[in-house]
Amino acid sequence: MKIGILGGGLCGLVAANALAGEHNVVMFEKMPFLGGCLASYHIDEYWIERYYHHCFSGDEQLFTLIRELGLWDKLEWREGSTGYFSGGTLYPLTTPLQILRWPELSLIDKAKLALMTLRAKKTDPLSLDDIPAETYILEHLGSRIYSSFFEPLLRSKFGKNRSKVSAAWLISRIAIRSNRGASGE
Ligand SMILES: Cc1cc2nc3c(=O)[nH]c(=O)nc-3n(C[C@H](O)[C@H](O)[C@H](O)COP(=O)(O)OP(=O)(O)OC[C@H]3O[C@@H](n4cnc5c(N)ncnc54)[C@H](O)[C@@H]3O)c2cc1C
């Protein structure tokens, strides 16, 4: 069969890889490079991602693909570190102690965040599909946590579309990120 694939991002490339053996596949990509959000650019000999990506030790489907492509030996496991840049200062936020010391939120706010993280693992994301993340956070955590923590993160990731992001996405991300395991990301 003759198949056209629109877009050479991760989805398009995986689809092309799966179909190309049996079918006549043509890919249409509007950019001069493949990869979409996963594409990289280089400065001299150094390659860097256009966007920051990471995977977790439980991402089995991704690992199956990486093995199929013969790239397993190139996968590097690093210990991830997280920081929060605010008011000209970079606050490390990787360990529980660093989070406790973080001056931007009160202890009560941090306790509320911790509770939401624990709840996230037990929440069915489908039940939150139609609720905007913004509404969910304001209702459950209040405006201070929203404006000083979540709103800047949503703004930097989604820009002007941040108010359209579903709470289902947010809760799934919190559940995954808080479940990264000892082997890192
Ligand atoms: C900042 C950031 C961080 C992220 N971090 C993670 C992460 O840690 N882990 C994770 O799993 N995911 C992460 N993601 C999400 C991940 O990058 C995407 O889910 C994934 O790359 C989407 O792949 P895609 O093929 O669906 O879309 P895209 O990568 O957007 O590819 C779509 C392609 O279609 C092309 N295209 C669009 N319109 C046309 C057209 N009319 N004609 C021809 N071509 C067209 C585009 O140029 C592009 O190449 C992150 C995304 C961002 C932005």
Short mmCIF file of C-alpha atoms and ligand atoms in Angstrom, two decimals:
data_model
loop_
_atom_site.label_atom_id
_atom_site.label_comp_id
_atom_site.label_asym_id
_atom_site.label_seq_id
_atom_site.Cartn_x
_atom_site.Cartn_y
_atom_site.Cartn_z
CA MET A 1 0.00 0.00 0.00
CA LYS A 2 1.16 3.58 -0.64
CA ILE A 3 1.13 5.50 2.65
CA GLY A 4 1.81 9.19 3.31
CA ILE A 5 2.88 10.26 6.77
CA LEU A 6 2.45 13.92 7.75
CA GLY A 7 5.19 15.06 10.10
CA GLY A 8 8.56 13.52 10.92
CA GLY A 9 8.42 13.86 14.70
CA LEU A 10 8.55 10.90 17.07
CA CYS A 11 5.04 9.71 16.06
CA GLY A 12 5.68 9.94 12.33
CA LEU A 13 9.10 8.33 12.54
CA VAL A 14 7.86 5.42 14.68
CA ALA A 15 4.92 4.91 12.30
CA ALA A 16 7.25 4.99 9.29
CA ASN A 17 9.62 2.53 10.96
CA ALA A 18 6.74 0.12 11.63
CA LEU A 19 5.22 0.39 8.13
CA ALA A 20 8.25 0.77 5.88
CA GLY A 21 9.05 -2.96 5.67
CA GLU A 22 5.73 -3.90 4.05
CA HIS A 23 4.51 -0.67 2.49
CA ASN A 24 5.61 2.14 0.26
CA VAL A 25 5.93 5.00 2.76
CA VAL A 26 6.43 8.68 1.96
CA MET A 27 7.01 11.15 4.79
CA PHE A 28 6.17 14.85 4.51
CA GLU A 29 8.05 17.13 6.89
CA LYS A 30 7.80 20.90 6.72
CA MET A 31 11.05 21.60 8.56
CA PRO A 32 14.48 20.99 6.99
CA PHE A 33 15.20 18.39 9.71
CA LEU A 34 13.46 15.36 11.25
CA GLY A 35 12.63 14.78 14.91
CA GLY A 36 10.03 17.45 15.67
CA CYS A 37 10.17 18.32 19.36
CA LEU A 38 12.86 15.66 19.80
CA ALA A 39 15.20 17.16 17.22
CA SER A 40 18.67 18.35 18.17
CA TYR A 41 20.95 21.06 16.85
CA HIS A 42 24.68 21.33 17.15
CA ILE A 43 27.18 23.93 18.23
CA ASP A 44 30.49 22.89 16.72
CA GLU A 45 30.77 19.17 17.60
CA TYR A 46 28.33 19.34 20.50
CA TRP A 47 24.72 18.18 19.95
CA ILE A 48 22.00 19.57 22.14
CA GLU A 49 18.25 18.93 22.22
CA ARG A 50 15.87 21.66 21.15
CA TYR A 51 13.79 20.79 24.21
CA TYR A 52 14.80 19.08 27.40
CA HIS A 53 13.74 15.41 27.48
CA HIS A 54 14.26 12.60 29.88
CA CYS A 55 12.96 9.07 30.32
CA PHE A 56 12.36 6.98 33.41
CA SER A 57 13.36 3.44 34.28
CA GLY A 58 9.73 2.32 33.77
CA ASP A 59 9.36 3.54 30.16
CA GLU A 60 9.25 0.00 28.73
CA GLN A 61 7.74 0.88 25.33
CA LEU A 62 10.48 3.40 24.70
CA PHE A 63 13.13 0.88 25.72
CA THR A 64 11.70 -1.71 23.33
CA LEU A 65 12.00 0.83 20.51
CA ILE A 66 15.54 1.81 21.53
CA ARG A 67 16.56 -1.88 21.56
CA GLU A 68 14.92 -2.48 18.15
CA LEU A 69 16.91 0.41 16.73
CA GLY A 70 20.16 -1.00 18.15
CA LEU A 71 20.72 2.07 20.31
CA TRP A 72 20.56 0.47 23.75
CA ASP A 73 24.31 0.76 24.36
CA LYS A 74 24.10 4.50 23.80
CA LEU A 75 21.48 5.14 26.49
CA GLU A 76 23.13 6.88 29.44
CA TRP A 77 21.59 6.88 32.91
CA ARG A 78 22.28 10.07 34.81
CA GLU A 79 21.05 11.16 38.18
CA GLY A 80 18.63 13.98 37.47
CA SER A 81 18.80 17.19 39.43
CA THR A 82 16.13 19.85 39.59
CA GLY A 83 16.36 23.54 40.35
CA TYR A 84 13.96 26.46 40.44
CA PHE A 85 15.15 29.85 39.16
CA SER A 86 13.37 32.74 40.77
CA GLY A 87 14.25 36.37 41.53
CA GLY A 88 17.77 35.90 40.12
CA THR A 89 18.55 32.86 42.33
CA LEU A 90 18.74 29.20 41.37
CA TYR A 91 17.33 27.07 44.20
CA PRO A 92 18.29 23.37 44.08
CA LEU A 93 15.15 21.26 44.52
CA THR A 94 16.31 17.67 44.18
CA THR A 95 16.46 16.27 47.72
CA PRO A 96 13.70 16.44 50.37
CA LEU A 97 15.99 18.68 52.50
CA GLN A 98 16.46 21.13 49.63
CA ILE A 99 12.70 21.25 49.13
CA LEU A 100 12.17 21.90 52.86
CA ARG A 101 14.72 24.74 52.76
CA TRP A 102 13.18 26.36 49.68
CA PRO A 103 12.08 29.84 50.83
CA GLU A 104 9.45 30.53 48.17
CA LEU A 105 6.69 28.45 49.79
CA SER A 106 5.61 28.10 53.42
CA LEU A 107 5.80 24.77 55.25
CA ILE A 108 2.01 24.45 55.01
CA ASP A 109 2.15 24.99 51.23
CA LYS A 110 4.89 22.37 50.94
CA ALA A 111 2.79 19.94 52.98
CA LYS A 112 -0.15 20.57 50.61
CA LEU A 113 2.13 19.89 47.63
CA ALA A 114 3.41 16.67 49.21
CA LEU A 115 -0.18 15.54 49.85
CA MET A 116 -1.13 16.22 46.25
CA THR A 117 1.90 14.22 45.07
CA LEU A 118 0.83 11.25 47.19
CA ARG A 119 -2.77 11.56 45.96
CA ALA A 120 -1.66 11.81 42.32
CA LYS A 121 -0.55 8.18 42.25
CA LYS A 122 -4.05 7.05 43.29
CA THR A 123 -6.06 9.44 41.11
CA ASP A 124 -7.61 8.22 37.85
CA PRO A 125 -6.49 10.86 35.30
CA LEU A 126 -9.57 10.17 33.12
CA SER A 127 -11.78 11.68 35.81
CA LEU A 128 -9.87 14.97 35.40
CA ASP A 129 -9.90 15.11 31.60
CA ASP A 130 -12.33 18.04 31.34
CA ILE A 131 -10.94 20.06 34.25
CA PRO A 132 -8.27 22.65 33.42
CA ALA A 133 -5.05 22.23 35.42
CA GLU A 134 -5.32 25.85 36.53
CA THR A 135 -8.81 25.32 38.05
CA TYR A 136 -7.69 22.09 39.72
CA ILE A 137 -4.64 23.66 41.37
CA LEU A 138 -6.53 26.78 42.48
CA GLU A 139 -9.24 24.60 44.06
CA HIS A 140 -6.92 22.12 45.75
CA LEU A 141 -3.81 24.14 46.57
CA GLY A 142 -4.82 27.80 46.46
CA SER A 143 -3.67 30.86 44.56
CA ARG A 144 -0.27 31.30 46.28
CA ILE A 145 1.01 27.87 45.20
CA TYR A 146 -0.48 28.39 41.77
CA SER A 147 1.10 31.78 41.13
CA SER A 148 4.52 31.08 42.67
CA PHE A 149 5.02 27.47 41.55
CA PHE A 150 2.67 26.02 38.91
CA GLU A 151 1.84 29.07 36.82
CA PRO A 152 5.51 29.81 35.89
CA LEU A 153 6.02 26.13 34.99
CA LEU A 154 2.85 25.96 32.88
CA ARG A 155 3.72 29.30 31.22
CA SER A 156 7.24 28.19 30.28
CA LYS A 157 6.01 24.87 28.85
CA PHE A 158 2.73 25.87 27.18
CA GLY A 159 2.89 29.67 26.76
CA LYS A 160 -0.45 31.28 25.95
CA ASN A 161 -2.16 27.88 25.78
CA ARG A 162 -1.49 27.13 29.45
CA SER A 163 -5.10 27.66 30.51
CA LYS A 164 -6.20 24.88 28.10
CA VAL A 165 -3.98 22.24 29.73
CA SER A 166 -5.98 19.48 31.40
CA ALA A 167 -5.59 18.48 35.05
CA ALA A 168 -5.35 14.88 33.74
CA TRP A 169 -2.00 15.75 32.16
CA LEU A 170 -0.74 17.53 35.25
CA ILE A 171 -1.68 14.76 37.68
CA SER A 172 -0.19 12.08 35.41
CA ARG A 173 3.06 14.04 35.20
CA ILE A 174 3.21 14.47 38.98
CA ALA A 175 2.54 10.74 39.46
CA ILE A 176 5.29 9.75 36.98
CA ARG A 177 7.85 12.26 38.22
CA SER A 178 7.36 11.31 41.85
CA ASN A 179 7.83 7.65 40.96
CA ARG A 180 11.18 7.90 39.24
CA GLY A 181 12.84 5.15 41.34
CA ALA A 182 16.38 4.80 42.55
CA SER A 183 17.81 4.17 39.09
CA GLY A 184 17.26 7.80 38.11
CA GLU A 185 16.08 9.31 34.87
C1 LIG B 1 9.83 21.42 26.51
C2 LIG B 1 9.33 20.02 26.25
C3 LIG B 1 9.75 18.98 27.08
C4 LIG B 1 9.27 17.68 26.87
N1 LIG B 1 9.74 16.69 27.69
C5 LIG B 1 9.32 15.42 27.50
C6 LIG B 1 9.85 14.34 28.27
O1 LIG B 1 10.69 14.54 29.12
N2 LIG B 1 9.38 13.10 28.06
C7 LIG B 1 8.43 12.84 27.09
O2 LIG B 1 8.04 11.68 26.92
N3 LIG B 1 7.93 13.84 26.31
C8 LIG B 1 8.35 15.10 26.49
N4 LIG B 1 7.85 16.11 25.70
C9 LIG B 1 6.85 15.77 24.71
C10 LIG B 1 7.46 15.16 23.44
O3 LIG B 1 8.48 15.99 22.92
C11 LIG B 1 6.35 15.02 22.42
O4 LIG B 1 5.25 14.29 22.97
C12 LIG B 1 6.76 14.29 21.16
O5 LIG B 1 8.03 14.71 20.70
C13 LIG B 1 5.69 14.57 20.14
O6 LIG B 1 6.00 13.91 18.96
P1 LIG B 1 5.03 14.06 17.72
O7 LIG B 1 5.64 13.31 16.59
O8 LIG B 1 3.65 13.70 18.12
O9 LIG B 1 4.96 15.63 17.44
P2 LIG B 1 6.15 16.64 17.00
O10 LIG B 1 7.45 16.30 17.64
O11 LIG B 1 5.58 18.01 17.24
O12 LIG B 1 6.31 16.40 15.45
C14 LIG B 1 5.39 16.89 14.53
C15 LIG B 1 6.16 17.08 13.23
O13 LIG B 1 5.24 17.42 12.22
C16 LIG B 1 5.77 18.46 11.44
N5 LIG B 1 4.65 19.15 10.82
C17 LIG B 1 3.69 19.87 11.42
N6 LIG B 1 2.81 20.32 10.52
C18 LIG B 1 3.21 19.84 9.31
C19 LIG B 1 2.70 19.95 8.00
N7 LIG B 1 1.58 20.65 7.74
N8 LIG B 1 3.37 19.36 7.00
C20 LIG B 1 4.50 18.65 7.25
N9 LIG B 1 5.03 18.51 8.48
C21 LIG B 1 4.38 19.09 9.50
C22 LIG B 1 6.55 19.31 12.43
O14 LIG B 1 7.52 20.12 11.81
C23 LIG B 1 7.18 18.21 13.32
O15 LIG B 1 8.42 17.77 12.82
C24 LIG B 1 8.33 17.41 25.86
C25 LIG B 1 7.92 18.45 25.01
C26 LIG B 1 8.40 19.74 25.18
C27 LIG B 1 7.95 20.85 24.25
#
